[in-house]
Amino acid sequence: MNTVKANIKNPKVWVLVIGVTVAVGMVAAAETRRRKAKFKEDFGAFVQRFQILPFPQPPPPAAKQTLAGLTFAINDIFELEDYVTGFGNPDWARTHEAAEKTAVTVTALLKNGAVCVGKTVMGELGFGVSGENIHYGTPINPEMPAHVPGGSSSGSAVAVAAGLVDFALGTDTIGCIRIPAAFCGLLSYRPSHGAVSTIGILPNSQSLDTVGWLARDPSILLRVGHTLLKLNTVEPRRARRLIFADDLFQLSKVPKQKAEVVINKAIENLSGYQPQQHINFGQHISLNVPSLKGFLDQSTNMQNGISNLKALSSAMVSLQRHEFKTNHEDWVKSVEPKLALDVSDNLLTAINTTHENIKALYDIRKELRACMQILLKDDGILVIPTVADPPSKLNSKKRDTVESHNRALILSSIASMSGCCQVTIPLGKNDGCPISVSFITFHGGDKFLLDTVLDMYSSLKEQINFLSNPAPLKDANENFDASELLKEKGNAAYKGKQWNKAVNYYSEAIKLNGKNATYYSNRAAAYLQLGCFQKAEEDCNMAISLDKKNVKAYLRRGTARESLLFYKDAAQDFKHALVLEPQNKVARHAEKRLRKLMS
């Protein structure tokens, strides 16, 4: 600038400055056009495109390679000989040499006939569940282009969902394969911890890291599993118990009733399936994982085991941060990499945190695996929602995504901390968003789980239409005297702590008179006692729509939302109750407690 000022009267200098400015502008515009073309071509899924051909087909009478004719991609955490592994961050790539060997898993796929066609975008250093990457661009979710694809294996999920490859590899530490599968409407598989080699893969947290894969077709999911898990071809076991975790479905937007209908209809004509069972999973782990007590948040108002589930996810994050620090602290401090804000926060917390009781984290892993073995034995399958919320919009504000992030980690922590295997199964869409459930079974039960998916998947597909059929509305009856009598019976049952009976009485009252806000509000109170928080929220919504000044409905909806970890919405409900009743102590204490939690 000093040179420009000194020569301000020299026209030659101005020609030079204008020329440089135009050139820079043209380069920037060209780069923008190039990136738009790239995203249009491959949805922004890849950081590198290439082709590595499979090993030669062995001559007869050797069997044909099991993956012959299939293409796959790997995210940028797998080492390939003569390629630099980027770990989702340019500073990592800049400070590391090309790999000398190829990851064991990639070699296994090439030996079995698959063609590797490129490396995909991933979350920086394996952190984050949104799939956004400020350096390489965020891959476009083919199912919902204005929303995030999920991460950290975002590029791998997008490549499969867009039909660019038959399957893709990624790593799953705290949900990095399962979450993008759910957001992009895919099948995915997280194997039992330690069942698939991680040699040649950059570690994030080795006690949680696994190699996972995504596919659109269950037969391909199984074929990849046979290759990587080295499974034998023994006839699959037919006895199977499906156990629905009711409390986990309360956290999720997945319509549990419809999910149950689809699964039950799918298996009713299949042999070897026992009647479904139900469990409050949070209560189960509270009885069988004593080491979790040190991670419980005493300031929350959560009930029925939800606090134990939140403690489990907190322990998982602590373990990830501790091991990431052990693995990469020296590099972080010496390089000071440029990172996205959320990744930087995560990484700095990991580097700066000193964990005093590391042993407790490993005790939780051991106890949870034993706890799952008690529940599942050798024939049980736990059914849970894969994620709690639909994918957030691109570039959403952090405050709007924190609660969704926390609920996602609760659901991911079960398999991550126990080391059990988990498969994600798409169940169509709800309100335009992909939805899915996950099956989890015992550690080492990989063949059992993969065979189960293949066994029931075609029947599941036939039943998906149930998800889009709304339940028929029943006619209301204006018999007010009868409905008031039923309400009073409900109140009496509630006072006697007969919560289910109270729900039934209030439900009958609503059938007769669906325009009374009190009936919905009272039923919500009974649902809260049963731990049915989502149903309680729905009843309160109806009560408030009928009576905007129903203080009890706001208080009960606030309690339900707090229990579901929607802290911001819960705080708004308690504030609204205070506007209507400024002296309401319950609302004041709750609003203060939530303000402290959110800060």
Coordinates of C-alpha atoms in Angstrom, one line a residue:
M1 CA 0.0 0.0 0.0
N2 CA 2.9 2.4 0.7
T3 CA 4.2 1.7 -2.8
V4 CA 0.8 2.5 -4.3
K5 CA 0.5 5.7 -2.3
A6 CA 4.0 6.8 -3.2
N7 CA 3.2 6.3 -6.9
I8 CA -0.4 7.4 -6.9
K9 CA 0.1 9.7 -9.8
N10 CA 1.9 7.1 -11.9
P11 CA -0.7 5.6 -14.4
K12 CA 1.5 2.6 -15.0
V13 CA 1.3 1.6 -11.4
W14 CA -2.5 1.8 -11.4
V15 CA -2.7 -0.4 -14.6
L16 CA -0.5 -3.0 -12.7
V17 CA -2.7 -2.9 -9.6
I18 CA -5.9 -3.1 -11.6
G19 CA -4.5 -6.0 -13.7
V20 CA -3.5 -8.0 -10.6
T21 CA -6.9 -7.4 -9.0
V22 CA -8.7 -8.5 -12.1
A23 CA -6.4 -11.6 -12.4
V24 CA -7.1 -12.5 -8.7
G25 CA -10.8 -12.1 -9.3
M26 CA -10.7 -14.2 -12.4
V27 CA -8.8 -17.0 -10.5
A28 CA -11.3 -16.8 -7.7
A29 CA -14.3 -17.0 -10.1
A30 CA -12.7 -19.9 -11.9
E31 CA -12.2 -21.8 -8.7
T32 CA -15.8 -21.2 -7.7
R33 CA -17.0 -22.5 -11.1
R34 CA -14.6 -25.5 -10.7
R35 CA -16.0 -26.3 -7.3
K36 CA -19.6 -26.0 -8.4
A37 CA -18.9 -28.3 -11.3
K38 CA -17.2 -30.8 -9.0
F39 CA -20.1 -30.7 -6.6
K40 CA -22.6 -31.2 -9.4
E41 CA -20.6 -34.2 -10.7
D42 CA -19.9 -36.1 -7.5
F43 CA -22.0 -34.3 -4.8
G44 CA -18.7 -33.1 -3.3
A45 CA -18.1 -36.5 -1.8
F46 CA -14.4 -37.0 -2.9
V47 CA -11.1 -35.4 -2.0
Q48 CA -9.3 -37.6 -4.6
R49 CA -10.5 -39.6 -7.5
F50 CA -8.4 -42.5 -8.8
Q51 CA -8.8 -46.2 -9.7
I52 CA -7.0 -49.0 -7.9
L53 CA -7.7 -52.3 -9.7
P54 CA -8.3 -55.5 -7.7
F55 CA -5.8 -58.3 -7.4
P56 CA -5.9 -60.7 -10.4
Q57 CA -8.7 -63.3 -10.4
P58 CA -7.2 -66.7 -9.4
P59 CA -7.5 -69.4 -12.1
P60 CA -10.0 -72.2 -11.9
P61 CA -11.0 -74.2 -9.9
A62 CA -10.6 -71.4 -7.4
A63 CA -13.9 -69.7 -6.5
K64 CA -14.8 -66.4 -8.1
Q65 CA -13.8 -63.3 -6.1
T66 CA -16.7 -62.5 -3.8
L67 CA -16.7 -58.7 -4.5
A68 CA -15.9 -58.9 -8.2
G69 CA -17.6 -56.1 -10.2
L70 CA -18.2 -53.9 -7.1
T71 CA -16.7 -50.4 -6.7
F72 CA -15.9 -48.8 -3.3
A73 CA -14.5 -45.6 -1.8
I74 CA -12.7 -45.0 1.5
N75 CA -12.6 -41.9 3.6
D76 CA -9.4 -40.0 4.1
I77 CA -8.4 -41.8 7.2
F78 CA -7.3 -45.1 5.5
E79 CA -3.7 -45.3 4.3
L80 CA -2.9 -46.1 0.7
E81 CA 0.6 -46.8 -0.4
D82 CA 2.2 -43.7 -2.1
Y83 CA -0.8 -41.5 -1.1
V84 CA -0.8 -38.9 1.7
T85 CA -3.5 -39.6 4.3
G86 CA -5.3 -36.3 4.9
F87 CA -7.3 -37.0 8.1
G88 CA -9.8 -34.4 6.9
N89 CA -7.4 -31.5 7.4
P90 CA -4.9 -29.8 5.0
D91 CA -2.4 -29.1 7.9
W92 CA -2.3 -32.8 8.7
A93 CA -1.7 -33.7 5.0
R94 CA 1.0 -31.0 4.8
T95 CA 2.9 -32.3 7.7
H96 CA 2.9 -36.0 6.9
E97 CA 4.5 -38.1 4.3
A98 CA 2.9 -40.5 1.8
A99 CA 1.9 -43.9 3.4
E100 CA 4.3 -46.8 2.8
K101 CA 1.7 -49.5 3.1
T102 CA -2.0 -49.9 2.3
A103 CA -4.5 -50.5 5.2
V104 CA -5.3 -54.1 5.8
T105 CA -9.0 -53.7 5.2
V106 CA -8.5 -52.0 1.8
T107 CA -6.1 -54.8 0.8
A108 CA -8.7 -57.4 1.7
L109 CA -11.3 -55.8 -0.5
L110 CA -8.9 -55.5 -3.4
K111 CA -8.0 -59.2 -3.0
N112 CA -11.6 -60.1 -3.2
G113 CA -12.2 -58.3 -6.5
A114 CA -13.5 -54.8 -5.6
V115 CA -12.2 -51.7 -7.3
C116 CA -11.3 -48.6 -5.2
V117 CA -12.2 -45.4 -6.9
G118 CA -11.2 -42.7 -4.5
K119 CA -10.9 -41.1 -1.1
T120 CA -13.8 -39.2 0.4
V121 CA -14.3 -36.1 2.5
M122 CA -14.5 -36.7 6.3
G123 CA -14.9 -34.6 9.4
E124 CA -11.7 -33.1 10.5
L125 CA -9.5 -35.5 12.6
G126 CA -12.5 -37.7 13.0
F127 CA -14.5 -35.2 15.1
G128 CA -18.0 -34.0 14.7
V129 CA -21.3 -35.6 13.7
S130 CA -22.6 -33.1 11.2
G131 CA -20.3 -34.0 8.3
E132 CA -19.4 -30.4 7.5
N133 CA -15.8 -29.6 6.5
I134 CA -14.7 -26.0 6.0
H135 CA -11.6 -27.0 4.0
Y136 CA -12.9 -29.4 1.4
G137 CA -16.5 -28.4 1.4
T138 CA -19.4 -30.3 2.9
P139 CA -20.7 -33.2 0.8
I140 CA -24.3 -32.8 -0.5
N141 CA -26.8 -35.1 1.1
P142 CA -28.7 -36.6 -1.9
E143 CA -31.8 -37.2 0.3
M144 CA -31.9 -33.6 1.7
P145 CA -29.6 -31.3 -0.2
A146 CA -30.2 -28.3 2.2
H147 CA -29.2 -30.4 5.2
V148 CA -26.0 -31.9 6.6
P149 CA -25.1 -35.4 5.5
G150 CA -23.8 -36.5 9.0
G151 CA -20.3 -37.4 9.9
S152 CA -17.5 -37.9 10.3
S153 CA -17.7 -40.3 7.4
S154 CA -19.9 -37.9 5.4
G155 CA -18.2 -38.3 2.0
S156 CA -18.4 -42.1 2.1
A157 CA -22.2 -41.9 2.9
V158 CA -22.9 -39.4 0.2
A159 CA -20.9 -41.4 -2.4
V160 CA -23.1 -44.5 -1.7
A161 CA -26.4 -42.6 -1.4
A162 CA -25.7 -40.8 -4.8
G163 CA -25.0 -44.2 -6.5
L164 CA -21.3 -43.2 -7.2
V165 CA -20.1 -46.5 -5.6
D166 CA -21.6 -49.8 -4.5
F167 CA -20.3 -49.5 -0.9
A168 CA -17.9 -47.4 1.1
L169 CA -15.6 -47.6 4.1
G170 CA -15.3 -45.2 7.0
T171 CA -14.5 -45.4 10.6
D172 CA -17.0 -45.3 13.5
T173 CA -15.8 -44.0 16.8
I174 CA -18.9 -42.3 18.4
G175 CA -21.4 -42.8 15.6
C176 CA -19.4 -41.6 12.5
I177 CA -20.8 -44.3 10.2
R178 CA -24.2 -44.8 11.8
I179 CA -25.3 -41.1 11.9
P180 CA -24.5 -40.4 8.2
A181 CA -26.3 -43.6 7.3
A182 CA -29.4 -42.5 9.0
F183 CA -29.2 -39.0 7.5
C184 CA -28.7 -40.3 4.0
G185 CA -31.2 -43.3 4.1
L186 CA -28.6 -46.1 4.0
L187 CA -27.7 -49.4 5.5
S188 CA -24.5 -49.3 7.6
Y189 CA -22.6 -51.7 9.8
R190 CA -20.4 -51.1 12.8
P191 CA -18.8 -54.4 13.7
S192 CA -17.9 -55.7 17.1
H193 CA -14.9 -53.8 18.5
G194 CA -11.7 -55.4 17.5
A195 CA -13.3 -57.8 14.9
V196 CA -11.9 -55.9 11.9
S197 CA -8.3 -54.9 11.6
T198 CA -7.5 -51.2 12.1
I199 CA -3.9 -51.5 10.9
G200 CA -3.2 -48.7 8.5
I201 CA -5.9 -46.5 9.8
L202 CA -5.2 -43.2 11.7
P203 CA -6.4 -43.6 15.3
N204 CA -8.8 -41.2 16.9
S205 CA -9.6 -43.2 20.0
Q206 CA -8.5 -46.8 19.7
S207 CA -10.8 -48.1 22.5
L208 CA -13.8 -46.8 20.4
D209 CA -12.5 -46.9 16.8
T210 CA -13.9 -49.5 14.4
V211 CA -14.0 -49.9 10.6
G212 CA -17.5 -49.5 9.3
W213 CA -19.2 -49.7 5.9
L214 CA -22.2 -48.4 4.1
A215 CA -24.3 -49.9 1.3
R216 CA -27.7 -49.6 -0.3
D217 CA -28.2 -53.3 -0.7
P218 CA -28.2 -55.8 2.2
S219 CA -26.5 -58.5 0.2
I220 CA -23.6 -56.2 -0.5
L221 CA -23.5 -55.2 3.2
L222 CA -23.2 -59.0 4.0
R223 CA -20.6 -59.7 1.3
V224 CA -18.4 -56.9 2.6
G225 CA -18.9 -58.2 6.1
H226 CA -17.9 -61.8 5.1
T227 CA -14.7 -60.4 3.6
L228 CA -13.6 -58.1 6.4
L229 CA -14.9 -60.2 9.3
K230 CA -13.7 -63.5 7.7
L231 CA -17.0 -65.1 8.5
N232 CA -17.6 -68.8 7.8
T233 CA -20.7 -70.0 6.0
V234 CA -22.3 -72.0 8.8
E235 CA -26.2 -72.1 8.6
P236 CA -27.5 -69.1 10.5
R237 CA -29.2 -69.5 13.9
R238 CA -33.0 -69.0 13.6
A239 CA -34.0 -68.1 17.1
R240 CA -34.2 -64.4 17.6
R241 CA -35.6 -62.1 20.3
L242 CA -36.3 -58.4 19.3
I243 CA -36.2 -56.1 22.4
F244 CA -37.5 -52.6 21.9
A245 CA -35.8 -49.9 24.1
D246 CA -38.9 -47.9 24.9
D247 CA -37.1 -45.1 26.7
L248 CA -34.7 -44.5 23.8
F249 CA -37.6 -44.2 21.3
Q250 CA -38.9 -41.4 23.7
L251 CA -35.7 -39.4 22.8
S252 CA -36.3 -39.8 19.0
K253 CA -38.5 -38.3 16.3
V254 CA -38.8 -41.9 14.8
P255 CA -42.4 -42.9 15.2
K256 CA -42.0 -45.9 17.5
Q257 CA -45.5 -47.3 17.0
K258 CA -45.1 -47.3 13.2
A259 CA -41.6 -48.8 13.5
E260 CA -43.0 -51.6 15.7
V261 CA -45.8 -52.3 13.2
V262 CA -43.4 -52.5 10.3
I263 CA -40.9 -54.8 12.1
N264 CA -43.6 -57.0 13.5
K265 CA -45.4 -57.3 10.1
A266 CA -42.1 -58.1 8.5
I267 CA -41.3 -61.0 10.8
E268 CA -44.8 -62.5 11.4
N269 CA -44.4 -64.9 8.4
L270 CA -40.7 -65.6 9.1
S271 CA -39.7 -68.6 11.2
G272 CA -37.5 -68.4 14.3
Y273 CA -38.7 -65.0 15.7
Q274 CA -40.0 -64.8 19.2
P275 CA -42.7 -62.3 20.4
Q276 CA -41.2 -58.8 20.8
Q277 CA -40.1 -57.7 24.2
H278 CA -39.8 -54.2 25.8
I279 CA -37.2 -52.7 28.2
N280 CA -36.3 -49.4 29.8
F281 CA -32.7 -49.5 28.8
G282 CA -31.6 -46.6 31.0
Q283 CA -32.9 -48.4 34.1
H284 CA -31.2 -51.6 33.0
I285 CA -27.8 -50.0 32.8
S286 CA -28.3 -48.1 36.1
L287 CA -28.6 -51.5 37.8
N288 CA -25.7 -53.2 35.9
V289 CA -23.1 -50.5 35.3
P290 CA -22.2 -49.1 38.7
S291 CA -19.1 -47.2 37.5
L292 CA -21.5 -44.7 35.7
K293 CA -22.4 -43.1 39.0
G294 CA -19.3 -40.9 38.8
F295 CA -20.6 -39.4 35.5
L296 CA -24.2 -38.6 36.6
D297 CA -25.2 -35.0 36.4
Q298 CA -26.9 -34.2 39.7
S299 CA -28.3 -30.9 38.5
T300 CA -30.8 -32.4 36.0
N301 CA -34.4 -33.3 36.5
M302 CA -34.4 -36.4 34.3
Q303 CA -36.2 -39.6 35.3
N304 CA -36.4 -43.3 34.4
G305 CA -32.8 -43.9 33.5
I306 CA -32.3 -41.0 31.0
S307 CA -29.7 -39.5 33.4
N308 CA -27.7 -42.8 33.2
L309 CA -27.8 -42.7 29.4
K310 CA -26.6 -39.1 29.4
A311 CA -23.8 -40.2 31.8
L312 CA -22.9 -43.0 29.4
S313 CA -22.5 -40.6 26.5
S314 CA -20.4 -38.3 28.7
A315 CA -18.1 -41.1 29.6
M316 CA -17.8 -42.0 25.9
V317 CA -16.8 -38.4 25.0
S318 CA -14.3 -38.3 27.9
L319 CA -12.7 -41.5 26.7
Q320 CA -12.4 -40.3 23.2
R321 CA -10.8 -37.0 24.3
H322 CA -8.4 -38.8 26.6
E323 CA -7.2 -41.2 23.9
F324 CA -7.1 -38.5 21.2
K325 CA -4.8 -36.4 23.5
T326 CA -2.5 -39.4 24.0
N327 CA -2.3 -40.0 20.3
H328 CA -2.0 -36.5 18.9
E329 CA -1.2 -33.9 21.5
D330 CA 2.4 -33.4 20.3
W331 CA 1.2 -32.8 16.7
V332 CA -1.5 -30.4 17.7
K333 CA 0.8 -28.3 19.9
S334 CA 3.6 -28.2 17.3
V335 CA 1.5 -27.5 14.2
E336 CA -1.4 -25.5 15.6
P337 CA -3.7 -26.6 12.8
K338 CA -6.4 -24.4 11.3
L339 CA -9.7 -26.0 12.3
A340 CA -13.4 -25.3 12.2
L341 CA -14.7 -23.7 15.3
D342 CA -16.6 -26.7 16.7
V343 CA -13.7 -29.0 15.9
S344 CA -11.3 -26.6 17.5
D345 CA -13.4 -26.5 20.7
N346 CA -13.5 -30.3 20.8
L347 CA -9.8 -30.6 20.2
L348 CA -8.7 -27.9 22.7
T349 CA -10.9 -29.5 25.3
A350 CA -9.3 -32.8 24.6
I351 CA -5.8 -31.4 24.8
N352 CA -6.4 -29.3 27.9
T353 CA -8.4 -31.7 30.0
T354 CA -6.7 -33.8 32.6
H355 CA -8.8 -36.9 33.4
E356 CA -8.3 -37.9 37.0
N357 CA -10.0 -41.2 37.0
I358 CA -9.2 -42.9 33.7
K359 CA -9.7 -46.3 35.2
A360 CA -13.5 -45.6 35.6
L361 CA -13.8 -45.1 31.8
Y362 CA -12.4 -48.5 31.1
D363 CA -14.5 -50.0 33.9
I364 CA -17.6 -48.6 32.3
R365 CA -16.7 -50.3 29.0
K366 CA -16.2 -53.7 30.7
E367 CA -19.4 -53.4 32.8
L368 CA -21.5 -52.3 29.9
R369 CA -20.4 -55.2 27.7
A370 CA -21.3 -57.6 30.5
C371 CA -24.6 -55.7 31.0
M372 CA -25.4 -56.2 27.3
Q373 CA -24.5 -59.9 27.5
I374 CA -27.0 -60.3 30.4
L375 CA -29.7 -58.7 28.3
L376 CA -29.0 -60.2 24.9
K377 CA -27.5 -63.6 25.7
D378 CA -26.8 -65.3 22.4
D379 CA -30.2 -64.6 20.7
G380 CA -31.3 -61.1 21.6
I381 CA -31.3 -58.0 19.4
L382 CA -31.9 -54.6 21.0
V383 CA -34.0 -52.3 18.7
I384 CA -33.3 -48.5 19.0
P385 CA -33.6 -45.4 16.9
T386 CA -30.3 -44.7 15.1
V387 CA -30.5 -40.9 15.6
A388 CA -32.8 -38.7 17.7
D389 CA -33.4 -35.9 15.3
P390 CA -33.6 -35.2 11.5
P391 CA -30.5 -33.7 10.0
S392 CA -30.0 -30.0 10.7
K393 CA -29.8 -27.4 8.0
L394 CA -26.4 -26.5 6.6
N395 CA -24.6 -23.8 8.5
S396 CA -27.0 -24.0 11.5
K397 CA -26.1 -22.0 14.5
K398 CA -24.3 -23.9 17.2
R399 CA -26.9 -23.3 19.9
D400 CA -29.5 -24.9 17.7
T401 CA -27.5 -28.1 17.1
V402 CA -26.0 -28.8 20.6
E403 CA -29.1 -30.5 22.0
S404 CA -29.5 -32.6 18.9
H405 CA -25.8 -33.5 19.0
N406 CA -26.2 -34.6 22.7
R407 CA -29.2 -36.9 21.9
A408 CA -27.3 -38.4 19.0
L409 CA -24.4 -39.3 21.2
I410 CA -26.7 -40.9 23.8
L411 CA -27.9 -43.4 21.1
S412 CA -24.4 -43.9 19.7
S413 CA -22.8 -44.6 23.0
I414 CA -24.4 -48.0 23.6
A415 CA -22.5 -49.8 20.9
S416 CA -19.4 -47.6 21.1
M417 CA -18.9 -48.1 24.8
S418 CA -19.9 -51.8 24.9
G419 CA -18.1 -52.8 21.8
C420 CA -21.2 -54.6 20.5
C421 CA -22.1 -54.7 16.8
Q422 CA -24.8 -52.5 15.3
V423 CA -26.6 -52.3 12.0
T424 CA -28.5 -49.3 10.8
I425 CA -31.7 -50.0 8.7
P426 CA -33.6 -47.3 6.8
L427 CA -37.3 -47.3 7.3
G428 CA -38.4 -44.8 4.6
K429 CA -39.2 -41.2 5.4
N430 CA -41.3 -39.3 7.9
D431 CA -42.3 -35.7 7.1
G432 CA -39.8 -35.8 4.2
C433 CA -36.8 -36.9 6.4
P434 CA -35.1 -40.3 6.2
I435 CA -35.7 -42.4 9.3
S436 CA -34.0 -45.5 10.5
V437 CA -33.7 -48.0 13.4
S438 CA -30.7 -49.9 14.6
F439 CA -30.3 -53.4 15.7
I440 CA -27.6 -54.1 18.3
T441 CA -26.5 -57.6 19.4
F442 CA -23.8 -59.1 21.6
H443 CA -20.1 -58.6 21.1
G444 CA -19.0 -61.2 18.5
G445 CA -22.5 -61.8 17.1
D446 CA -21.6 -60.2 13.8
K447 CA -22.7 -63.1 11.5
F448 CA -25.9 -63.5 13.5
L449 CA -26.7 -59.8 13.1
L450 CA -25.8 -59.6 9.4
D451 CA -27.8 -62.7 8.6
T452 CA -30.8 -61.3 10.5
V453 CA -30.8 -58.2 8.3
L454 CA -30.6 -60.2 5.1
D455 CA -33.3 -62.6 6.4
M456 CA -35.9 -59.9 7.1
Y457 CA -34.9 -57.0 4.8
S458 CA -37.2 -57.8 1.8
S459 CA -40.2 -58.2 4.2
L460 CA -39.3 -54.9 5.8
K461 CA -39.3 -53.1 2.5
E462 CA -42.7 -54.5 1.8
Q463 CA -44.0 -53.0 5.0
I464 CA -42.4 -49.6 4.7
N465 CA -45.7 -48.2 3.4
F466 CA -47.1 -48.5 6.9
L467 CA -45.0 -45.5 7.8
S468 CA -46.8 -43.2 5.5
N469 CA -50.4 -44.3 6.5
P470 CA -51.6 -42.0 9.3
A471 CA -53.8 -43.5 11.9
P472 CA -57.5 -42.9 11.3
L473 CA -59.1 -40.2 13.4
K474 CA -62.0 -41.3 15.6
D475 CA -65.2 -39.3 15.8
A476 CA -65.6 -37.3 19.0
N477 CA -68.8 -37.7 21.2
E478 CA -70.3 -34.7 22.9
N479 CA -71.4 -36.6 26.0
F480 CA -69.9 -34.2 28.5
D481 CA -71.3 -35.8 31.6
A482 CA -69.8 -39.2 30.8
S483 CA -66.4 -37.6 29.9
E484 CA -66.3 -35.7 33.2
L485 CA -67.0 -38.8 35.1
L486 CA -64.1 -40.6 33.3
K487 CA -61.9 -37.6 34.1
E488 CA -62.7 -37.9 37.8
K489 CA -61.9 -41.6 37.7
G490 CA -58.6 -40.8 36.0
N491 CA -57.8 -38.3 38.7
A492 CA -58.6 -40.9 41.4
A493 CA -56.3 -43.4 39.7
Y494 CA -53.6 -40.8 39.4
K495 CA -53.7 -40.0 43.1
G496 CA -53.5 -43.7 43.8
K497 CA -50.4 -43.9 41.6
Q498 CA -52.1 -46.2 39.1
W499 CA -50.6 -44.3 36.2
N500 CA -51.6 -46.7 33.4
K501 CA -55.2 -46.8 34.6
A502 CA -55.2 -43.0 34.7
V503 CA -54.1 -42.9 31.1
N504 CA -56.8 -45.2 30.1
Y505 CA -59.5 -43.2 31.8
Y506 CA -58.3 -39.9 30.4
S507 CA -58.1 -41.5 26.9
E508 CA -61.7 -42.6 27.2
A509 CA -62.7 -39.1 28.2
I510 CA -60.9 -37.7 25.2
K511 CA -62.7 -40.1 22.9
L512 CA -66.0 -38.6 24.1
N513 CA -64.8 -35.0 24.2
G514 CA -61.6 -34.2 22.3
K515 CA -62.0 -30.4 22.8
N516 CA -61.2 -30.3 26.6
A517 CA -57.7 -29.1 27.3
T518 CA -57.7 -30.4 30.8
Y519 CA -58.1 -34.0 29.7
Y520 CA -55.0 -33.8 27.6
S521 CA -53.0 -32.0 30.3
N522 CA -54.0 -34.6 32.9
R523 CA -53.1 -37.5 30.6
A524 CA -49.7 -35.8 30.1
A525 CA -49.1 -35.8 33.8
A526 CA -49.8 -39.5 33.9
Y527 CA -47.5 -40.1 30.9
L528 CA -44.7 -38.2 32.7
Q529 CA -45.0 -40.6 35.6
L530 CA -44.6 -43.5 33.2
G531 CA -41.6 -41.9 31.5
C532 CA -43.5 -41.5 28.2
F533 CA -42.1 -38.0 27.6
Q534 CA -42.8 -37.7 23.9
K535 CA -46.5 -38.6 24.4
A536 CA -46.6 -36.2 27.3
E537 CA -45.3 -33.4 25.0
E538 CA -47.8 -34.2 22.3
D539 CA -50.7 -34.1 24.8
C540 CA -49.5 -30.7 26.2
N541 CA -49.3 -29.4 22.6
M542 CA -52.9 -30.3 22.1
A543 CA -53.9 -28.8 25.5
I544 CA -52.1 -25.5 24.7
S545 CA -53.7 -25.4 21.3
L546 CA -57.1 -25.6 23.0
D547 CA -56.3 -23.3 25.9
K548 CA -53.4 -20.8 25.5
K549 CA -53.5 -20.0 29.2
N550 CA -53.2 -23.6 30.6
V551 CA -50.3 -23.1 33.0
K552 CA -50.1 -26.8 33.9
A553 CA -49.8 -27.8 30.3
Y554 CA -46.8 -25.4 29.9
L555 CA -45.2 -26.8 33.1
R556 CA -45.7 -30.4 32.0
R557 CA -44.5 -29.8 28.5
G558 CA -41.4 -28.1 29.9
T559 CA -40.8 -31.1 32.1
A560 CA -41.2 -33.5 29.2
R561 CA -38.9 -31.5 27.0
E562 CA -36.2 -31.2 29.7
S563 CA -36.3 -35.0 30.1
L564 CA -35.9 -35.3 26.3
L565 CA -32.9 -32.9 26.5
F566 CA -34.6 -30.1 24.6
Y567 CA -33.4 -27.6 27.2
K568 CA -34.0 -24.5 25.1
D569 CA -37.6 -25.3 24.4
A570 CA -38.2 -26.4 28.0
A571 CA -36.9 -23.1 29.3
Q572 CA -39.3 -21.3 26.9
D573 CA -42.2 -23.3 28.4
F574 CA -41.3 -22.4 32.0
K575 CA -40.8 -18.8 31.0
H576 CA -44.3 -18.8 29.5
A577 CA -45.8 -20.3 32.7
L578 CA -44.1 -17.5 34.6
V579 CA -45.7 -14.9 32.4
L580 CA -49.1 -16.4 33.1
E581 CA -48.4 -17.0 36.9
P582 CA -45.5 -14.7 38.0
Q583 CA -45.4 -16.3 41.5
N584 CA -45.2 -19.9 40.3
K585 CA -42.3 -21.4 42.2
V586 CA -42.0 -24.6 40.1
A587 CA -41.6 -22.6 36.9
R588 CA -39.1 -20.2 38.5
H589 CA -36.9 -22.9 39.9
A590 CA -37.1 -24.9 36.6
E591 CA -36.3 -21.9 34.5
K592 CA -33.3 -21.0 36.7
R593 CA -32.0 -24.6 36.6
L594 CA -32.2 -24.8 32.8
R595 CA -30.5 -21.4 32.4
K596 CA -27.6 -22.8 34.4
L597 CA -27.5 -26.0 32.4
M598 CA -27.5 -24.2 29.0
S599 CA -24.8 -21.8 30.2

